Coordinates of C-alpha atoms and ligand atoms in Angstrom, one line a residue:
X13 CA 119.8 82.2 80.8
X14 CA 117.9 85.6 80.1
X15 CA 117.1 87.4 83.9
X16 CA 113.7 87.5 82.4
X17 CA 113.1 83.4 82.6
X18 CA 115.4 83.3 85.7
X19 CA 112.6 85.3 87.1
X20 CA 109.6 83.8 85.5
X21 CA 111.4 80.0 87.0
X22 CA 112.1 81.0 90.5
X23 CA 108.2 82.5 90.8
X24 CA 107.2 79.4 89.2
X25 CA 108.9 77.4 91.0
X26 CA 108.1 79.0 94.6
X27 CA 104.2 79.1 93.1
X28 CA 104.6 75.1 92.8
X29 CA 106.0 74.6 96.2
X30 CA 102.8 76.4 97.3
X31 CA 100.5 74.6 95.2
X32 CA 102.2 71.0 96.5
X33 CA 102.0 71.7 99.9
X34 CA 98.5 72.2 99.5
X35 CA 97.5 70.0 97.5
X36 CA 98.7 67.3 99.5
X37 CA 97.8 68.8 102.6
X38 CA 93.9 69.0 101.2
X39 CA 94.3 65.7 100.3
X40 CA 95.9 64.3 103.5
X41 CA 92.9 65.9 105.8
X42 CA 89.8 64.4 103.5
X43 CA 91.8 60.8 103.4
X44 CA 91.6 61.4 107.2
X45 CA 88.0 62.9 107.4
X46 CA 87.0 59.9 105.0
X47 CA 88.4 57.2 107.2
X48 CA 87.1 58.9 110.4
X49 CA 83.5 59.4 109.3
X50 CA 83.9 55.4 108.3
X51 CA 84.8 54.2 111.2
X52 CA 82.3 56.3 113.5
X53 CA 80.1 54.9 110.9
X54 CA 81.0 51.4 111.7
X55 CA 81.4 51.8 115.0
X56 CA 77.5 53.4 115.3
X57 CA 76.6 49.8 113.5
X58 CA 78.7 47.6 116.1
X59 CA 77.5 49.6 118.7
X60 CA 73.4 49.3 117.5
X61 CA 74.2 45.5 117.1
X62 CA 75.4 45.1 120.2
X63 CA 72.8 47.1 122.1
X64 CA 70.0 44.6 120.2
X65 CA 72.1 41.8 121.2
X66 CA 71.3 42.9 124.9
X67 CA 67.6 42.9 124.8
X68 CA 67.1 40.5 122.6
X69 CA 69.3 37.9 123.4
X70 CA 71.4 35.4 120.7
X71 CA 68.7 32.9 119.8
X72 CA 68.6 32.4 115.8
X73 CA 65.7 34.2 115.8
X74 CA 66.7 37.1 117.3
X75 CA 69.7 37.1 115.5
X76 CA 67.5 36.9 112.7
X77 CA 65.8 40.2 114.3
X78 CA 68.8 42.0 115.1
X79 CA 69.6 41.2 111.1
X80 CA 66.6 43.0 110.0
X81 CA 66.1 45.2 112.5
X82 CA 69.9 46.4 111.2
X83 CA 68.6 46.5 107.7
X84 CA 66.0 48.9 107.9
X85 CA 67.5 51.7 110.8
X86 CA 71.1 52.0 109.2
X87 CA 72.1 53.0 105.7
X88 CA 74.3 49.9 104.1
X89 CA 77.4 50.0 104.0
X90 CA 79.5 48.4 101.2
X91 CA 79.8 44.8 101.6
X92 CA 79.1 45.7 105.5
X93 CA 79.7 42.6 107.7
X94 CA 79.2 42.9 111.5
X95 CA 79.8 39.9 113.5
X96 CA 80.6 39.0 117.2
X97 CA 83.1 36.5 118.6
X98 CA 82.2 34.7 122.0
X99 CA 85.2 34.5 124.4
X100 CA 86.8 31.7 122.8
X101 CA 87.0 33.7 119.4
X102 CA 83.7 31.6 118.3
X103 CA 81.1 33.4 116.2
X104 CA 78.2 34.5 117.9
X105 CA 76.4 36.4 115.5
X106 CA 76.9 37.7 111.9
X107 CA 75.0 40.2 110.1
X108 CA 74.4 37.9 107.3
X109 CA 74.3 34.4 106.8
X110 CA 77.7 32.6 107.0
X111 CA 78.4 29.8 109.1
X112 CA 82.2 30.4 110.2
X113 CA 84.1 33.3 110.2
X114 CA 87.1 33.8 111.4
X115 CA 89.6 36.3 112.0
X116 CA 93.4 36.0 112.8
X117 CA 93.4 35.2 116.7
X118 CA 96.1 38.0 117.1
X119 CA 93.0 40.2 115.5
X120 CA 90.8 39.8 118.9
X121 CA 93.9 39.4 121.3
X122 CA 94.8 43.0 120.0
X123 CA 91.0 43.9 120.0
X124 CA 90.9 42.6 123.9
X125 CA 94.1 44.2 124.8
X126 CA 92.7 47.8 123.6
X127 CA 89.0 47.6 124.4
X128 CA 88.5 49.8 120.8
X129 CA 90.6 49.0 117.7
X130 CA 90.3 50.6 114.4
X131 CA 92.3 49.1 111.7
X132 CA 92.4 48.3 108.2
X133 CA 92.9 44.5 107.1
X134 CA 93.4 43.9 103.2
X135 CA 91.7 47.1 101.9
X136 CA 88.5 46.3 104.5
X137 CA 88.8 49.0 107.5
X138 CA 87.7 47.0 110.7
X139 CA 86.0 48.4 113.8
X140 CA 86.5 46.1 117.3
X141 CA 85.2 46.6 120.1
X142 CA 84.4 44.5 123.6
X143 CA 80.7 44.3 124.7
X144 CA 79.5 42.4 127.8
X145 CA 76.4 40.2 128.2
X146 CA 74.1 40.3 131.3
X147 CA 75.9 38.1 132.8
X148 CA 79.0 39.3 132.3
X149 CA 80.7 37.6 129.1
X150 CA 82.9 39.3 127.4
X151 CA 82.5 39.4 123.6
X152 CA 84.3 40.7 120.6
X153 CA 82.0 42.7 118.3
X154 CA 83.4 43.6 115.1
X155 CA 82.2 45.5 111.9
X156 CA 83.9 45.9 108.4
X157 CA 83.6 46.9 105.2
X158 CA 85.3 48.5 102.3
X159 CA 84.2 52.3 101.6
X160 CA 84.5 51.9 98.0
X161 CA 82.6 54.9 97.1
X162 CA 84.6 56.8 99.8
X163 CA 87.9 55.8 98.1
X164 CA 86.4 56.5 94.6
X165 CA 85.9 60.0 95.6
X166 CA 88.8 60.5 96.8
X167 CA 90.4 59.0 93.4
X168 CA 88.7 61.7 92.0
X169 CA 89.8 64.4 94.5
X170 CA 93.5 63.1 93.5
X171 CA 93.0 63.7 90.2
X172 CA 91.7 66.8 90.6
X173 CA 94.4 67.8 92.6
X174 CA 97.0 67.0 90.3
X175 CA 95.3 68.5 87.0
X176 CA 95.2 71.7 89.1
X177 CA 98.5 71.6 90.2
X178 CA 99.9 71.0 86.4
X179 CA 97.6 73.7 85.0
X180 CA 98.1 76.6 88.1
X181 CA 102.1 76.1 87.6
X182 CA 101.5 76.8 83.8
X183 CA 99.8 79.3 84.2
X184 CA 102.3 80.7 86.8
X185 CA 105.6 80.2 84.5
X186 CA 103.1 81.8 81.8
X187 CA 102.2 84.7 83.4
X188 CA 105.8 85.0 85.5
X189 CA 107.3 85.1 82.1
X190 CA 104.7 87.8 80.6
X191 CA 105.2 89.8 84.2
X192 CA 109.0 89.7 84.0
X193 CA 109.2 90.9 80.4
X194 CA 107.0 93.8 81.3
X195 CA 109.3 94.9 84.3
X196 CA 112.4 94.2 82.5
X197 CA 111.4 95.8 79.1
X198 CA 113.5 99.4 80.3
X199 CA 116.3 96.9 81.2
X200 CA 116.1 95.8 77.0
X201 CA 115.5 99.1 76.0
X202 CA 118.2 100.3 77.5
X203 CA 120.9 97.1 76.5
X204 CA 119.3 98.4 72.8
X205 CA 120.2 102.1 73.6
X206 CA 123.9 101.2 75.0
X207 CA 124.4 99.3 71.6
X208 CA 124.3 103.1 69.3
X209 CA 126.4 104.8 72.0
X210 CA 130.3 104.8 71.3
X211 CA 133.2 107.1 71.3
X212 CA 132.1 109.3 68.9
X213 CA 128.5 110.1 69.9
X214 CA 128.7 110.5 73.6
X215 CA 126.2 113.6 74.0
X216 CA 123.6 110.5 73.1
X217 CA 121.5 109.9 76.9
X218 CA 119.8 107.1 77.8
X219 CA 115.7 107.9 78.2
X220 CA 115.0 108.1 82.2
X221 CA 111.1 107.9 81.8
X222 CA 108.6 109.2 84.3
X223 CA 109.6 106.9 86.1
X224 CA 111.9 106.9 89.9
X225 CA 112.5 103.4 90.2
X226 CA 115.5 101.7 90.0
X227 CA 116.1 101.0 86.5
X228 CA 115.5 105.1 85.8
X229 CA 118.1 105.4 88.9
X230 CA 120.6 103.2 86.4
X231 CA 119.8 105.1 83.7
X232 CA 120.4 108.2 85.2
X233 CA 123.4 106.9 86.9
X234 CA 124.7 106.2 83.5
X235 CA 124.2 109.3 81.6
X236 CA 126.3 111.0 84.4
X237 CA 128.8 108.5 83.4
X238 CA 128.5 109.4 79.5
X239 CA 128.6 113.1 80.4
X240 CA 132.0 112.3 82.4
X241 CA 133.6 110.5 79.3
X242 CA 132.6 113.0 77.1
X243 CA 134.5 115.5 79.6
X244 CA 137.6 113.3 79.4
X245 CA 137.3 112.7 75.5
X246 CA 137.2 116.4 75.2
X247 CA 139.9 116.8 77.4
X248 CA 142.6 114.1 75.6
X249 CA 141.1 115.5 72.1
X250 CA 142.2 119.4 73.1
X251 CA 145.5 118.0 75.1
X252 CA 146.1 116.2 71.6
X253 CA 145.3 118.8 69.7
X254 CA 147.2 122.1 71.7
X255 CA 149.9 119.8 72.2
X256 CA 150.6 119.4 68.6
X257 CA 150.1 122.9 68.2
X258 CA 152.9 123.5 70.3
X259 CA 155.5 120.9 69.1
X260 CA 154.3 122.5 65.6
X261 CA 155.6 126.1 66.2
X262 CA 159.0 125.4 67.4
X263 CA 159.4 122.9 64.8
X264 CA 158.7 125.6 61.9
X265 CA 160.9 127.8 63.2
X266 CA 163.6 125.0 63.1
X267 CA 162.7 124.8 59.7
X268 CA 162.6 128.2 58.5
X269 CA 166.0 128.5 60.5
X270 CA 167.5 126.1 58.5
X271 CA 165.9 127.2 55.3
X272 CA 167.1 130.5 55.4
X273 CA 170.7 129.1 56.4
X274 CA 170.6 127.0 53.3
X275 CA 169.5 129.7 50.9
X276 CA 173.5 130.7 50.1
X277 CA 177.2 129.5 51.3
X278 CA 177.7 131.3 54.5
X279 CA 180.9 132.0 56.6
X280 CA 182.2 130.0 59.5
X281 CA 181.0 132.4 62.0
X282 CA 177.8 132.4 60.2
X283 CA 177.0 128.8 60.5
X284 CA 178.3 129.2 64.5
X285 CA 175.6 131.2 65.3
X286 CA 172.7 129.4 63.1
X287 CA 174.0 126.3 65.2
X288 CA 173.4 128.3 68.4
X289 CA 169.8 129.3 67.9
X290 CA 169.1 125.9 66.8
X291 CA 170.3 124.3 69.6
X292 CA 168.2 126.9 71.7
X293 CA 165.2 125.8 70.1
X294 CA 166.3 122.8 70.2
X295 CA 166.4 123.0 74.0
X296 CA 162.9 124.4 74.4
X297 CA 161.2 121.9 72.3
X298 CA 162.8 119.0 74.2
X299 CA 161.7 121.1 77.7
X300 CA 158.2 121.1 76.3
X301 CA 158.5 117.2 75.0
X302 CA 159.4 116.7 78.7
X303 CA 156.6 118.6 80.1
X304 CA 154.2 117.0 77.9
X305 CA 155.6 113.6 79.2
X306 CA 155.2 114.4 82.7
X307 CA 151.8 115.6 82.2
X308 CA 150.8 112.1 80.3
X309 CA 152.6 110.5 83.1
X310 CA 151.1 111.9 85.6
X311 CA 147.7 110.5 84.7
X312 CA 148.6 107.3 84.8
X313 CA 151.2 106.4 87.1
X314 CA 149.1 107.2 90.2
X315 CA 149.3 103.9 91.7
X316 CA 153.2 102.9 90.7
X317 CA 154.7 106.2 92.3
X318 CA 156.6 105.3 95.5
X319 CA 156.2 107.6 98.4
X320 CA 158.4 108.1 101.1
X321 CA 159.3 110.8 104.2
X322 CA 160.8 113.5 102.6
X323 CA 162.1 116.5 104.7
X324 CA 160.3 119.8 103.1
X325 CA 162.9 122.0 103.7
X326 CA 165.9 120.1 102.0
X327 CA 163.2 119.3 99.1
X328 CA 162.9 123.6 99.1
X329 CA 166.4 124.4 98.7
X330 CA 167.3 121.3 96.1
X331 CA 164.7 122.9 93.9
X332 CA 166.0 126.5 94.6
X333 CA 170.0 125.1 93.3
X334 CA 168.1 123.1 90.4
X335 CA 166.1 126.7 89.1
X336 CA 169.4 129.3 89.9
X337 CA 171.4 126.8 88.2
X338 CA 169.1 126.9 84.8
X339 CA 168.8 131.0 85.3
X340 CA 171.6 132.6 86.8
X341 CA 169.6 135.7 86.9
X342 CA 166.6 134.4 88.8
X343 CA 166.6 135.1 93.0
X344 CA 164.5 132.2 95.0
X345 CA 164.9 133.4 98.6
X346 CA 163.6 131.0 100.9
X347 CA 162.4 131.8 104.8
X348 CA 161.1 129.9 107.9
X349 CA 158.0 131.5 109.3
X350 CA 158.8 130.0 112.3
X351 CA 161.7 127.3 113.4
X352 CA 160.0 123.8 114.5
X353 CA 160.6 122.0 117.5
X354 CA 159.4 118.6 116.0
X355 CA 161.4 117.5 112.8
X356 CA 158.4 115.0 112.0
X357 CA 156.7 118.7 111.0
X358 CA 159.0 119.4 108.2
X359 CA 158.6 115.9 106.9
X360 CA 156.1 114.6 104.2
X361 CA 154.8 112.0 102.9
X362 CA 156.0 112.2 99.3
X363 CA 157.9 111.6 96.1
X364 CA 160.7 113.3 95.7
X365 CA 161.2 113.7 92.1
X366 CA 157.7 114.4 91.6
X367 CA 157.5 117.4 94.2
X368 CA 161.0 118.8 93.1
X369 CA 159.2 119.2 89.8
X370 CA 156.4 121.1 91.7
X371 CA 158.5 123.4 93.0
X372 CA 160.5 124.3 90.7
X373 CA 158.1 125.3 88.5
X374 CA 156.5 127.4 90.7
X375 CA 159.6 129.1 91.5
X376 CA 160.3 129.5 88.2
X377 CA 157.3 131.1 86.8
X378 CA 157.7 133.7 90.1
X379 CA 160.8 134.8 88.9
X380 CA 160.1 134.8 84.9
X381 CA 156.8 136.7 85.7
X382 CA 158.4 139.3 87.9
X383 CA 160.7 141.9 87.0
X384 CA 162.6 141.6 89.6
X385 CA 163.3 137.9 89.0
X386 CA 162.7 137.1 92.8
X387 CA 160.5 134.8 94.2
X388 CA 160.6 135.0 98.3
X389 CA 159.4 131.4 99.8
X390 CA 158.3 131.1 103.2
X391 CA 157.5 127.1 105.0
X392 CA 154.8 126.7 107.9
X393 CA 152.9 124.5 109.2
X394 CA 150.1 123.1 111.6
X395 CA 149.2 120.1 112.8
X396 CA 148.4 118.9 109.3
X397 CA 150.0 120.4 106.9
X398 CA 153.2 121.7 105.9
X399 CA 152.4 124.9 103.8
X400 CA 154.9 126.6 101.6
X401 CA 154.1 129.9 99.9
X402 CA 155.9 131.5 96.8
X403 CA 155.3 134.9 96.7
X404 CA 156.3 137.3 93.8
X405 CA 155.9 141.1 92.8
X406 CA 155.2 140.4 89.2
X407 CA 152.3 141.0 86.4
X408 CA 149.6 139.4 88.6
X409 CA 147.3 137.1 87.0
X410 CA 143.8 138.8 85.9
X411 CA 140.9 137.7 88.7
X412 CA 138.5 136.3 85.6
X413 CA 141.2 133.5 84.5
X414 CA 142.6 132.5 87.5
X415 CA 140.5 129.5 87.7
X416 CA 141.6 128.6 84.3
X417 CA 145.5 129.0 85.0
X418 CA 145.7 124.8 86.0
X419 CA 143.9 123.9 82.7
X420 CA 146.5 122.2 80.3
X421 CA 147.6 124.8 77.5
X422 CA 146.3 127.9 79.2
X423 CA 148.0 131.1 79.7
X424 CA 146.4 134.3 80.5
X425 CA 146.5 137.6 78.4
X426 CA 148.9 139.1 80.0
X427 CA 151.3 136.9 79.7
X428 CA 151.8 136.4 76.0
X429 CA 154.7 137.9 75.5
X430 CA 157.0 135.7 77.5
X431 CA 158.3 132.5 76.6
X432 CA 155.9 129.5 77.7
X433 CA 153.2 126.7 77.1
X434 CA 150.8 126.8 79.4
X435 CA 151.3 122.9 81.1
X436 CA 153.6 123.5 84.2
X437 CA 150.5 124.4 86.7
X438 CA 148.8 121.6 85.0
X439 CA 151.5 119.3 85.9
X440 CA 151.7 120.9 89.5
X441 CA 147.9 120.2 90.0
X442 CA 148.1 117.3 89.0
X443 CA 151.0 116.1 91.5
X444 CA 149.8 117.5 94.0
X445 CA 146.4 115.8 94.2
X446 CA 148.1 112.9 93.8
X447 CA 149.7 113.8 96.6
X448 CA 146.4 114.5 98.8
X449 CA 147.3 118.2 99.1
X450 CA 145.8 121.2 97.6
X451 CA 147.6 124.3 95.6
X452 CA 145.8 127.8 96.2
X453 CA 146.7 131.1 94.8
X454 CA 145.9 134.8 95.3
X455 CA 147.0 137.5 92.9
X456 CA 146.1 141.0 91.6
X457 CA 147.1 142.1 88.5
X458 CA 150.2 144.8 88.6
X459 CA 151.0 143.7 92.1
X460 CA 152.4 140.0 91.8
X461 CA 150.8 136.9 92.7
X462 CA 151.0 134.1 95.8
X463 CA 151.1 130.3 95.1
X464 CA 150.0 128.5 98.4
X465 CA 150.7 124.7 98.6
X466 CA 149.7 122.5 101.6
X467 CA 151.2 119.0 101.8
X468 CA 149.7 116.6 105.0
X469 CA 152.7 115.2 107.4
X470 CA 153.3 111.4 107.7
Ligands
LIG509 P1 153.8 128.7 81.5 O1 154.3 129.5 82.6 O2 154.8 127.8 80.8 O3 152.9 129.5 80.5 P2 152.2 127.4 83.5 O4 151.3 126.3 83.5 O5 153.3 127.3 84.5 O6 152.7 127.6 82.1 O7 151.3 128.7 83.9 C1 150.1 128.8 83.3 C2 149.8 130.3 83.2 O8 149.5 130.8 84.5 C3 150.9 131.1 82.7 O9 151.0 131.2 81.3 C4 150.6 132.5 83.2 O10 149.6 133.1 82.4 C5 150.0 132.2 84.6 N1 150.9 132.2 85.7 C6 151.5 131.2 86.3 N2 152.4 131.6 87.3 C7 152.2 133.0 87.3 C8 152.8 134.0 88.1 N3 153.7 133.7 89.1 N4 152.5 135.3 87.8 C9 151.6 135.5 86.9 N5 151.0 134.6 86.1 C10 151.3 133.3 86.3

């Protein structure tokens, strides 16, 4: 079911609560008023025939006085009848010519026992009521009559009532359905805008209106969202694109190796050394494979990377055997600030592959950007944090792309010329935020550069 009708039902239906309630309310009170203003009507009659009674006394004439004397001061009632019982439930007088009357004997027993009784007896509403002679009799007066044109109104009140009713709740879904349409027309817009927005036309927004309502909010809301997506898209579109880029270049020079190897028959020692490069390129392009890996993993395998304590300083000097072992000729000397008392101070909460990776990396860009090959390492901490620096006295990175230096692919100016892709610091940010920690560096160009990285204890 559209919102829209949902909407338009529930006011509909709340409206025709409303409307009931009423309704039968209104027509409970005048079904009330009617019968009341009956009965005092009656009762005025009983009580003016029994007043006559007293001063004229209960002679056929003046019962016959009484009769006309009621004629002409009330208004007649429907069918009116007023008649008195004597104390053995034996007519006394009736407002119109009948010889006997009678009433069920529980009728004036009840009438007795309650001195006033108003009560309806087959449609006819009865009034009773005691009156006593001179000399003390008691008697039983009692006037009825049906108030048909009382009840006929109140027919028509009903009918009223319910045409009413019928027509206010159509009129409510009516208008509840034109009312919700016109509040939830941005909602369709909007559904109709989402419907033209897809991969490949992002930079399409939603229109906000003049409006600060919710449904702008949404909107609003939304188009961030869009302008996040495109981010990403652009993001996996350039990592696609650079990272083919660089499978591409060793690859031709694989092939041009191997080309040129080709072009005549060559001698044993020859074909040695053509082996030899290849297997050096070789080696790089499966490095960079690997990196690229690691960076696609890291995007992904957030939440399945187990974490444990690791001790900070053993993690240090794994990653120190792991870079000398790959360069003989780099120098990763690593340093204490200070010796702490706690060992839950060298300890993170970590993975250890994953942080090996960070740190090697670091270490080994101090030492291949250096010309010194050295990278001096030195582990503090606070209360926090454990924070290990790598310090080097190499080309520096250049102050205007050092914000750029953890973007995938990028490599400064200044660092052309030696061998690289640009995705280890990508890879280190990465790990590292997954790791709740942050990476910081300070450099100047000429004087060598200093990678901080704070990791939170336990
Ligand atoms: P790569 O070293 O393979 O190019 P990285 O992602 O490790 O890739 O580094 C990105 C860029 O940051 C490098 O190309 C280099 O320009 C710069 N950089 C990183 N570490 C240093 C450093 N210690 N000294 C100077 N520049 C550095």
């Amino acid at each position: 079911m559209q919102i829209r009708t949902k909407i338009a039902m529930q006011f509909s239906l709340i409206v025709a609560i409303i409307l009931a309630v009423f309704s039968y309310s209104f027509y409970y009170f005048s079904e009330n008023f009617r019968k009341q203003e009956f009965a005092n009507r009656l009762t005025d009659r009983v009580v003016s025939t029994t007043k006559l009674m007293k001063k004229l006394g209960i002679t056929e004439q003046d019962k016959k006085k009484i009769r006309d004397a009621n004629k002409t001061t009330l208004a007649k009632l429907n069918a009116e009848k007023v008649l008195v019982f004597n104390s053995e439930d034996k007519l006394e007088y009736a407002s119109y010519e009948a010889d006997s009357i009678k009433y069920s004997p529980k009728l004036y027993k009840r009438i007795r026992q309650k001195r006033y009784l108003d009560t309806t007896i087959v449609g006819e509403q009865i009034i009773g009521l005691i009156y006593k002679d001179e000399e003390g009799k008691e008697y039983v007066a009692i006037a009825s009559s049906n108030d048909t044109s009382g009840k006929e109104n109140l027919i028509k009140f009903r009918k009223t009532l319910i045409i009413s009713f019928f027509v206010g709740v159509a009129l409510t879904i009516f208008l509840g359905v034109l009312f919700a349409g016109q509040s939830l027309k941005p909602i369709s817009d909007m559904n109709r805008e989402i419907k033209n927005i897809t991969a490949y036309n992002l930079q399409q927004k939603l229109s906000t209106g003049n409006n600060h309502d919710e449904i702008a909010q949404l909107a609003h809301n939304f188009n961030q969202m869009l302008v996040r997506l495109e981010r990403s898209f652009e993001l996996q579109r350039s990592f696609v694109s650079n990272a083919s880029h660089e499978l591409r270049t060793p690859l031709a020079s694989l092939k041009s190796e191997i080309q040129v190897a080709l072009e005549r028959e060559r001698s044993e020692g020859e074909y040695r050394e053509i082996l030899q490069s290849l297997l050096f390129d070789t080696q790089r392009l499966i490095q960079l494979t690997n990196g690229l890996l690691q960076l696609a993993q890291s995007e992904n395998r957030e939440k399945s990377v187990k974490f444990q304590a690791i001790r900070i300083d053993e993690l240090l000097f794994e990653a120190q055997e792991e870079v000398n072992h790959q360069n003989a000729n780099y120098q990763v000397l690593i340093d204490f600030d200070e010796i702490p008392d706690d060992d839950e101070w060298v300890t993170v909460n970590g993975n250890d592959a994953l942080l090996k990776t960070v740190f090697t990396n670091l270490f080994d860009n101090a030492c291949k950007y250096s010309a010194d090959y050295k990278a001096e390492v030195k582990i503090k901490f606070n209360q926090k944090n454990c924070i290990i620096s790598v310090k080097d006295n190499g080309i520096g990175i250049p102050n205007e792309e050092i914000s750029k230096i953890f973007e995938p692919f990028y490599r400064t100016q200044n660092a052309a010329v030696y061998k690289g892709h640009g995705i280890g610091l990508s890879i280190c940010r990465r790990i590292i935020d997954m790791h709740k920690g942050k990476i910081e560096v300070k450099s100047e160009v000429g004087q060598g550069s200093v990678f901080t990285v704070l990791l939170p204890h336990l």
